Short mmCIF file of C-alpha atoms and ligand atoms in Angstrom, two decimals:
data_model
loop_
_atom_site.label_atom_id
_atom_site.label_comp_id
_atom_site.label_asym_id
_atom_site.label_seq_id
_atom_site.Cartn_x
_atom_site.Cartn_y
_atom_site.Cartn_z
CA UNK A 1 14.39 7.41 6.87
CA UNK A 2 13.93 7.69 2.84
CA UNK A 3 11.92 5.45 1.08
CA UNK A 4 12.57 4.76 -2.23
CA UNK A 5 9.75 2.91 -3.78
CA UNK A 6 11.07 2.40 -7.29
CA UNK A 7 14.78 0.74 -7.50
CA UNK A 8 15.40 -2.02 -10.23
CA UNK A 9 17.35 -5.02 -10.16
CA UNK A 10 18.29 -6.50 -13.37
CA UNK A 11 20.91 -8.02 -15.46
CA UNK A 12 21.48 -6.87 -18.58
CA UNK A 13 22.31 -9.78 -20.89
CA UNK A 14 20.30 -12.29 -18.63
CA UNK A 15 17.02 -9.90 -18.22
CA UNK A 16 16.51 -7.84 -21.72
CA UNK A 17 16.42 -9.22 -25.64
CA UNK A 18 18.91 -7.77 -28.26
CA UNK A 19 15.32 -6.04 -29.44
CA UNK A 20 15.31 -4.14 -26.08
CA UNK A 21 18.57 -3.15 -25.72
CA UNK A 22 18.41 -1.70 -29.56
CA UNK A 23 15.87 0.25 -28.85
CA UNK A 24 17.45 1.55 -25.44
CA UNK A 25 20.58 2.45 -27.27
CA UNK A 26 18.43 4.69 -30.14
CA UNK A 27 17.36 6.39 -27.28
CA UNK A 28 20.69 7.63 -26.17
CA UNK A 29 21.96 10.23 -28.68
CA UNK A 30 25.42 8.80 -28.58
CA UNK A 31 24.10 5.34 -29.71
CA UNK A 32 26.05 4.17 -26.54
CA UNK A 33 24.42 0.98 -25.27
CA UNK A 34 24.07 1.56 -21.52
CA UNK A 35 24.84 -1.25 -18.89
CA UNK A 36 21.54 -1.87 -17.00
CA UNK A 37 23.15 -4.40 -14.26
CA UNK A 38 22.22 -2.87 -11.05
CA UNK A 39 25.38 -3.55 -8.49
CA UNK A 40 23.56 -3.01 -5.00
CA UNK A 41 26.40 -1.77 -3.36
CA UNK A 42 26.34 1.14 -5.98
CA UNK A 43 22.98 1.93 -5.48
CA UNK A 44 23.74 1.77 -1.52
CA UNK A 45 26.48 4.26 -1.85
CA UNK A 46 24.23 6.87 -3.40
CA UNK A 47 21.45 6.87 -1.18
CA UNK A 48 21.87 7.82 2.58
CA UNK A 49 22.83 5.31 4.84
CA UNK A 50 18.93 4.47 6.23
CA UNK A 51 17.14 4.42 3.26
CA UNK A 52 14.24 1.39 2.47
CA UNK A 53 14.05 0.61 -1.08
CA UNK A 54 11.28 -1.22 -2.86
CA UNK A 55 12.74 -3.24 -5.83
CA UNK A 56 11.31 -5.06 -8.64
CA UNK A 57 12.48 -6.50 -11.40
CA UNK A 58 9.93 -6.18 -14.86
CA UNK A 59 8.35 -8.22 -16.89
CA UNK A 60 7.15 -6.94 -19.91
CA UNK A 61 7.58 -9.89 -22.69
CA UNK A 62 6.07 -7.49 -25.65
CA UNK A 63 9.46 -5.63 -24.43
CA UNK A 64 12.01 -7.76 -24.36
CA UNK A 65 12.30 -7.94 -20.54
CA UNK A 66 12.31 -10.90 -17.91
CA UNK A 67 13.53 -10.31 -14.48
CA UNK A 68 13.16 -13.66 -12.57
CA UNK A 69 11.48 -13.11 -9.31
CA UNK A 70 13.48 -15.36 -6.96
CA UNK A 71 16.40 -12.51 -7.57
CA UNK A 72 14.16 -10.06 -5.74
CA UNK A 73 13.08 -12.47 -3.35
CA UNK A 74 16.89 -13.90 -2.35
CA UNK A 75 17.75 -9.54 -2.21
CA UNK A 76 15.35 -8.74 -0.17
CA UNK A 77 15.79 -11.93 2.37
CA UNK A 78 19.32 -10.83 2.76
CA UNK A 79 18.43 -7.01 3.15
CA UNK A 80 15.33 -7.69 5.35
CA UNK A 81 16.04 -4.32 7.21
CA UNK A 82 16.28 -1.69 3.97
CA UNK A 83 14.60 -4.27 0.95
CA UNK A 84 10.72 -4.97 0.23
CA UNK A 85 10.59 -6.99 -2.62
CA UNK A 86 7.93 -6.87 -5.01
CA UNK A 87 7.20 -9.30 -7.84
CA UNK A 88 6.56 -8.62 -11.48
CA UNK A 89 3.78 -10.02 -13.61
CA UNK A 90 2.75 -9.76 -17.19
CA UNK A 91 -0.84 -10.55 -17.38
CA UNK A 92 -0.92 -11.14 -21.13
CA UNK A 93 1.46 -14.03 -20.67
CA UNK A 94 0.03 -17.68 -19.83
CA UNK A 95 1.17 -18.70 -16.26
CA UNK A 96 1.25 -14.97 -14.51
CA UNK A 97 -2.03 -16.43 -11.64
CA UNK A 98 0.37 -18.87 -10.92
CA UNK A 99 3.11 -16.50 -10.76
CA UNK A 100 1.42 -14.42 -8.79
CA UNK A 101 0.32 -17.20 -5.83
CA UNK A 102 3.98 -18.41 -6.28
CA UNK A 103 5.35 -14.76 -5.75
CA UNK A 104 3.30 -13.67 -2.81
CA UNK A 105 2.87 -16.91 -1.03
CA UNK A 106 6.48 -18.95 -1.55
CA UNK A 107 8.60 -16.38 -2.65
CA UNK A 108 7.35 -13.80 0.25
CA UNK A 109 6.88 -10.71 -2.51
CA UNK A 110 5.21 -7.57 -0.41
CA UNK A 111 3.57 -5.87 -3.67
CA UNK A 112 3.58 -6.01 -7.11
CA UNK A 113 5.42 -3.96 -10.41
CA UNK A 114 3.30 -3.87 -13.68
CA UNK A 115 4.01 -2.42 -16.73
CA UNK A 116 0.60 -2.07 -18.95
CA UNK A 117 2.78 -0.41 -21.71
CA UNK A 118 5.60 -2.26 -22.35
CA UNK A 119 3.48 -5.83 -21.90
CA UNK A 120 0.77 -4.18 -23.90
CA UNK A 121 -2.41 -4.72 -21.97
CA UNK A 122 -5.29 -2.07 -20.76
CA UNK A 123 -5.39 -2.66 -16.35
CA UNK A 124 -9.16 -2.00 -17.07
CA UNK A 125 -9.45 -5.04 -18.98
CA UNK A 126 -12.23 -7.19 -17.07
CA UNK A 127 -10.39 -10.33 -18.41
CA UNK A 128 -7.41 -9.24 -16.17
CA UNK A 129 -9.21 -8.24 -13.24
CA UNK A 130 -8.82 -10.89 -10.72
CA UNK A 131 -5.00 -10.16 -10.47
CA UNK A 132 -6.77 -6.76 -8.90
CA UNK A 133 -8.91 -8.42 -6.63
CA UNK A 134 -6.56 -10.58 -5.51
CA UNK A 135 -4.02 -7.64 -4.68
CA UNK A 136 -7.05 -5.89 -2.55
CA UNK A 137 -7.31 -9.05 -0.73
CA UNK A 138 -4.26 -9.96 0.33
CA UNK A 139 -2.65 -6.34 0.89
CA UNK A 140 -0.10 -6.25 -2.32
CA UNK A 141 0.28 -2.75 -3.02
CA UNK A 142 1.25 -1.89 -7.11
CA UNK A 143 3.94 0.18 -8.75
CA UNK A 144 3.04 0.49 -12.34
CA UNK A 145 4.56 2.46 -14.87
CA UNK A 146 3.05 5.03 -16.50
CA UNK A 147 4.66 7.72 -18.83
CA UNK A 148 6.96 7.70 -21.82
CA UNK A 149 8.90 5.25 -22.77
CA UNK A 150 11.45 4.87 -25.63
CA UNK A 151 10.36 1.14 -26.81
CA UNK A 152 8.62 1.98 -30.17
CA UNK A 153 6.31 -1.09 -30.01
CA UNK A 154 5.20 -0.53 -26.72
CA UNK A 155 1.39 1.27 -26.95
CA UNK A 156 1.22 4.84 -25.53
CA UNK A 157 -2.34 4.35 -24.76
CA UNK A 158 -1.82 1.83 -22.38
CA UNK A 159 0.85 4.37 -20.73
CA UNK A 160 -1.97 6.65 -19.68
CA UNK A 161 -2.69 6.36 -15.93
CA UNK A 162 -6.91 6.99 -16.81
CA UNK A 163 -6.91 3.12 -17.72
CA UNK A 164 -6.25 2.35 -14.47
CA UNK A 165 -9.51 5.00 -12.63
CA UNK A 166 -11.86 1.97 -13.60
CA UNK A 167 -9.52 -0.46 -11.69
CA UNK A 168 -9.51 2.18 -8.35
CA UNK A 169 -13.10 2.42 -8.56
CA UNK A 170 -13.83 -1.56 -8.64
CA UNK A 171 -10.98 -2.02 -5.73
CA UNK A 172 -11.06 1.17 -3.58
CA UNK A 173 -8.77 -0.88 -1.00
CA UNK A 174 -6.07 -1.51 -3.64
CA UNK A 175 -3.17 0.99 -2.94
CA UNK A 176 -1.54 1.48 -6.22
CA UNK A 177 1.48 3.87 -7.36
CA UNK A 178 1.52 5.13 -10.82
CA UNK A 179 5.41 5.69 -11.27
CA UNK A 180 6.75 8.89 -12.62
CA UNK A 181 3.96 11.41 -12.02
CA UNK A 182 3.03 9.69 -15.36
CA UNK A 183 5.26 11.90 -17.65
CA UNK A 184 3.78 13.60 -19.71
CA UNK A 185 0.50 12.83 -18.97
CA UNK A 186 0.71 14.40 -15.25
CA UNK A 187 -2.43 15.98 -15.75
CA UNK A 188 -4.25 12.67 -15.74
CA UNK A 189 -2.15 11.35 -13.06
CA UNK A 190 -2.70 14.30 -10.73
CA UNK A 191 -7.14 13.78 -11.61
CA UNK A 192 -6.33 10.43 -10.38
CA UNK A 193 -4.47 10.81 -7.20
CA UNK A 194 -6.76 13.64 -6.01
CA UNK A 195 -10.15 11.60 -6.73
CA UNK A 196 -8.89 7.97 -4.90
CA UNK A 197 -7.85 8.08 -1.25
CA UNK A 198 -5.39 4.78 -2.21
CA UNK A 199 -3.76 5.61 -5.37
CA UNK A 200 -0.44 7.67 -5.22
CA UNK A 201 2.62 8.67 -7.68
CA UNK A 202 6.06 8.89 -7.52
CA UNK A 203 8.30 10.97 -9.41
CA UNK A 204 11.42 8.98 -9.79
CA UNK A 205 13.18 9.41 -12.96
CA UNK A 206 12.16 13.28 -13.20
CA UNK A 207 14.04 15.27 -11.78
CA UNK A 208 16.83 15.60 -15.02
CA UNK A 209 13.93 17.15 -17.02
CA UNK A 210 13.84 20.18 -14.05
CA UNK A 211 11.06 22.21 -16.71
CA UNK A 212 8.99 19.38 -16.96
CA UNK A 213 8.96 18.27 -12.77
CA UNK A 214 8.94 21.72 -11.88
CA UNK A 215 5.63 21.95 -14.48
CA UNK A 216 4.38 19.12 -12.62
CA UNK A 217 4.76 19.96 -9.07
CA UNK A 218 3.38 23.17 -9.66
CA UNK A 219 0.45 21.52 -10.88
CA UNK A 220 0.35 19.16 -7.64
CA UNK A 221 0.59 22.32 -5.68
CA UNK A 222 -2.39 24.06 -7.41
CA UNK A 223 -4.21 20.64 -6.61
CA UNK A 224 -3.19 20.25 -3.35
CA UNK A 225 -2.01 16.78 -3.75
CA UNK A 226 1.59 17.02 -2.33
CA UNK A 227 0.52 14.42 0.36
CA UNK A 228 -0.04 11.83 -2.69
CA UNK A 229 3.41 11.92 -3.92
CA UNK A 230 6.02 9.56 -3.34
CA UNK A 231 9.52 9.81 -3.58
CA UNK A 232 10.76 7.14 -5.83
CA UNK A 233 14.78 7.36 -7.94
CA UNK A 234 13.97 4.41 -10.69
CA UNK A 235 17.43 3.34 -10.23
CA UNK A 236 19.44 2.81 -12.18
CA UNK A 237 18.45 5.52 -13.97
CA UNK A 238 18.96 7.89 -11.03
CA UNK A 239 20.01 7.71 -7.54
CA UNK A 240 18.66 8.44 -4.44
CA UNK A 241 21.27 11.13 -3.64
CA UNK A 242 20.75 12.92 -6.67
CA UNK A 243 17.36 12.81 -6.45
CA UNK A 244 16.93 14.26 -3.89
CA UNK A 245 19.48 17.44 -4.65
CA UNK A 246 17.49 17.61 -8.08
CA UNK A 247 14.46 18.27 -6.17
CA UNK A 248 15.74 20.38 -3.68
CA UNK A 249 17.26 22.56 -6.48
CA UNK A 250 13.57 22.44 -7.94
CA UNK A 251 12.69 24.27 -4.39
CA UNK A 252 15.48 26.78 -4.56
CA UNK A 253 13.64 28.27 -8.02
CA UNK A 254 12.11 31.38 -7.67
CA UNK A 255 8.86 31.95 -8.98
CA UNK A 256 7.40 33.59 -12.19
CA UNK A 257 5.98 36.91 -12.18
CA UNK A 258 2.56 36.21 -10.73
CA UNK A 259 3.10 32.30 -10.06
CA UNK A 260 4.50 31.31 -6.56
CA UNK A 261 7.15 29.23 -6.58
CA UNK A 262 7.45 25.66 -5.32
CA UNK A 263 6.50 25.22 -1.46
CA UNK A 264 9.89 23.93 -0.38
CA UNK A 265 7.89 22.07 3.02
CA UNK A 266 6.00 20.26 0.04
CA UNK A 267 9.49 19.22 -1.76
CA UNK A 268 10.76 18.23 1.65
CA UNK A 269 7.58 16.41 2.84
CA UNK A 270 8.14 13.85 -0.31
CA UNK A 271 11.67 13.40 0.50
CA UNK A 272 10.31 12.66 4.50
CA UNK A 273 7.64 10.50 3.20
CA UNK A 274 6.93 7.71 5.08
CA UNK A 275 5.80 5.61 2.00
CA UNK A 276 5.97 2.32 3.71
CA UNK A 277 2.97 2.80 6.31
CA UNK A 278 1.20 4.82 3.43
CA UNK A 279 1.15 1.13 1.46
CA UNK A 280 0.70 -0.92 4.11
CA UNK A 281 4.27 -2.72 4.08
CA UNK A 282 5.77 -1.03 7.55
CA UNK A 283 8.76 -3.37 8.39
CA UNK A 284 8.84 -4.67 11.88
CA UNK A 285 11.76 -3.40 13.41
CA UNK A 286 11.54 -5.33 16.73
ZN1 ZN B 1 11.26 2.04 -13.41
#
């Protein structure tokens, strides 16, 4: 089984502003505006055939971006077998406790995806800390971004994965994910993952910078954090598929002259990774 635990769903004229998909076409040297609609059978068709997919939507209003829950929800009740939902909330918007209660206890959402950057909020905020207790409670694992980002109002700061040490230390319990090794920050990321037994990252949406990932999983082997990764493809920005070759051609590197390379049974164990049982949302398969 691969789990990927970073797929979107989204529409792209119902779910982004003209301000978002702008920006997301400045970011594409060819000025080409590129479709965001996820079509599940597409993403299906690039990831092998027993692959369980956490999906989210975003909500990020700073952004431009508004994924309506009850789409994740009605996916995931149809895919019960290879689909945990997760809801989205943007705690600087009024309404997201209710959202939250709503999402976990009427729409059936397993976790939840946040996005401190392009909502522009700090997670250490005390004002925004029962949305953290209440995850600890009730076993909602987070995804949250961390890392880069091409939306030029969207605060860097709050893309650093240290704002969110205060938040592990207050809620040990709360298993949290920050998403793409936190790119280019992986230093931070990989202080945080080896100092809290519950927080993890994935690395979806890396592998088509191969100097940067391979940078970073050589620093997760010096660490000796491989067990703390998660594979993740941030579709659709990647697939599974070729996610998965990316990283295996990361493995096939040789070293450099007094560095070992990468420890392909530490590229492999990600790709084995049994995320779901990690977080706490193993499906029952009775
Ligand atoms: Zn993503």
């Amino acid at each position: 089984m691969t789990v990927d635990v970073h797929a979107h769903l989204h529409h792209h004229h119902e779910d982004f502003t003209d301000t978002f998909r702008t920006e997301s076409r400045r970011a594409h040297p060819d000025g080409a505006e590129v479709d965001l609609t996820v079509h599940w059978e597409a993403y299906r068709a690039g990831a092998p055939a027993d692959t369980v997919s956490i999906v989210f939507g975003g909500k990020a209003r700073r952004a431009g971006i508004w994924v309506d829950d009850a789409k994740i929800a009605a996916l995931a009740e149809q895919y019960p077998q290879s689909v945990v939902g997760f809801m989205s909330l943007d705690p600087t918007q009024p309404g997201w406790q209710e959202m939250l209660r709503h999402g976990h206890q009427e729409l059936g959402l397993r976790g939840i995806k946040l996005m401190p950057m392009y909502a522009g909020f700090d997670p250490s905020d005390a004002a925004i800390d029962d949305l953290f207790a209440y995850a600890e409670a009730n076993g909602l694992p987070i995804v949250a971004h961390t890392g880069t980002t091409f939306i030029s109002q969207a605060p860097l700061e709050y893309a650093r994965p240290v704002h969110f040490d205060e938040v592990a230390m207050r809620h040990p319990e709360l298993r949290l994910v920050l998403a793409h090794l936190s790119h280019p920050y992986e230093g931070e990321c990989i202080a945080m993952i080896r100092k809290h037994a519950n927080v993890y990252a994935d690395l979806s949406a890396l592998y088509y910078r191969p100097f940067q990932l391979w940078h970073s999983l050589r620093l997760v082997q010096d660490y000796g954090v491989w067990h703390k990764v998660l594979f993740g493809s941030d579709y659709p920005f990647a697939t599974v598929n070729d996610t998965i070759e990316g990283l295996r051609r990361l493995a096939a590197l040789p070293g450099i002259p007094g560095l070992d390379p990468l420890d392909p049974a530490g590229i492999e164990g990600i790709i084995a990774r049994d995320a779901l049982t990690l977080l706490g949302l193993a499906l029952d398969r009775s």
